[in-house]
């Protein structure tokens, strides 16, 4: 068979000559504008490490829903807490490794919507809220919708609010309250009508607090790099010991206290500003 003398093994590959895999890689590549050294550049690809944590959080949230559908509500609740831990790590890893990106921020927000919006609402509904009928799924939907609104508002307020405070209850804390309630009450076989009403209140209140203007302490001004007194480390160790005794109850008390701190502090600030009568 004769060889074309005009053909070279080093000729550039034409678009029509690309194999399917190469064409897919080229057309699906993520390209975003970034600023480096005061100049705007076009960057291809995504950072693996922080997005790996985000993907793991997303998987945990989805696994929580699958576990709830299978009737394993303890595992479902634990999966939401695992998603919460992973969500707290992805941003910190991105900052420590200088791998922040707009893609990562959007991906993290979508992951949060599933893990801290859809998953807790669905887990609570499948466990007990469905027994209340239409009111149950309406309240579950209210929680999911409020989580979406909370995340959207948070995204547009970045850089314009004091980092020391969250405006509204953070969605991971709302999810933790719902998950801890399901975990605790399910462990004690609490299926009386009173507990159904209590869960209805917990899920609905968590949703409303997310879209409220109540301020919550963000802990972002805590210096984790500086030295601290030895007693602080001892207190952390004791905290882990106490939580390990009865994890579901201790986590419910912990996040219940944080959720209640916002309204309590808001009332105290209002009373402080109100002049004394007489």
Coordinates of C-alpha atoms in Angstrom, one line a residue, residues 228-243:
X228 CA -4.1 28.7 73.6
X229 CA -4.1 27.8 77.3
X230 CA -3.7 24.1 78.0
X231 CA -7.1 24.0 79.7
X232 CA -8.7 24.7 76.3
X233 CA -7.3 21.5 74.9
X234 CA -8.4 19.6 78.0
X235 CA -11.9 21.0 77.5
X236 CA -12.0 19.8 73.9
X237 CA -10.9 16.3 75.0
X238 CA -13.6 16.3 77.7
X239 CA -16.2 17.4 75.1
X240 CA -15.4 14.4 72.9
X241 CA -15.7 12.1 75.9
X242 CA -19.1 13.5 76.9
X243 CA -20.4 13.3 73.3

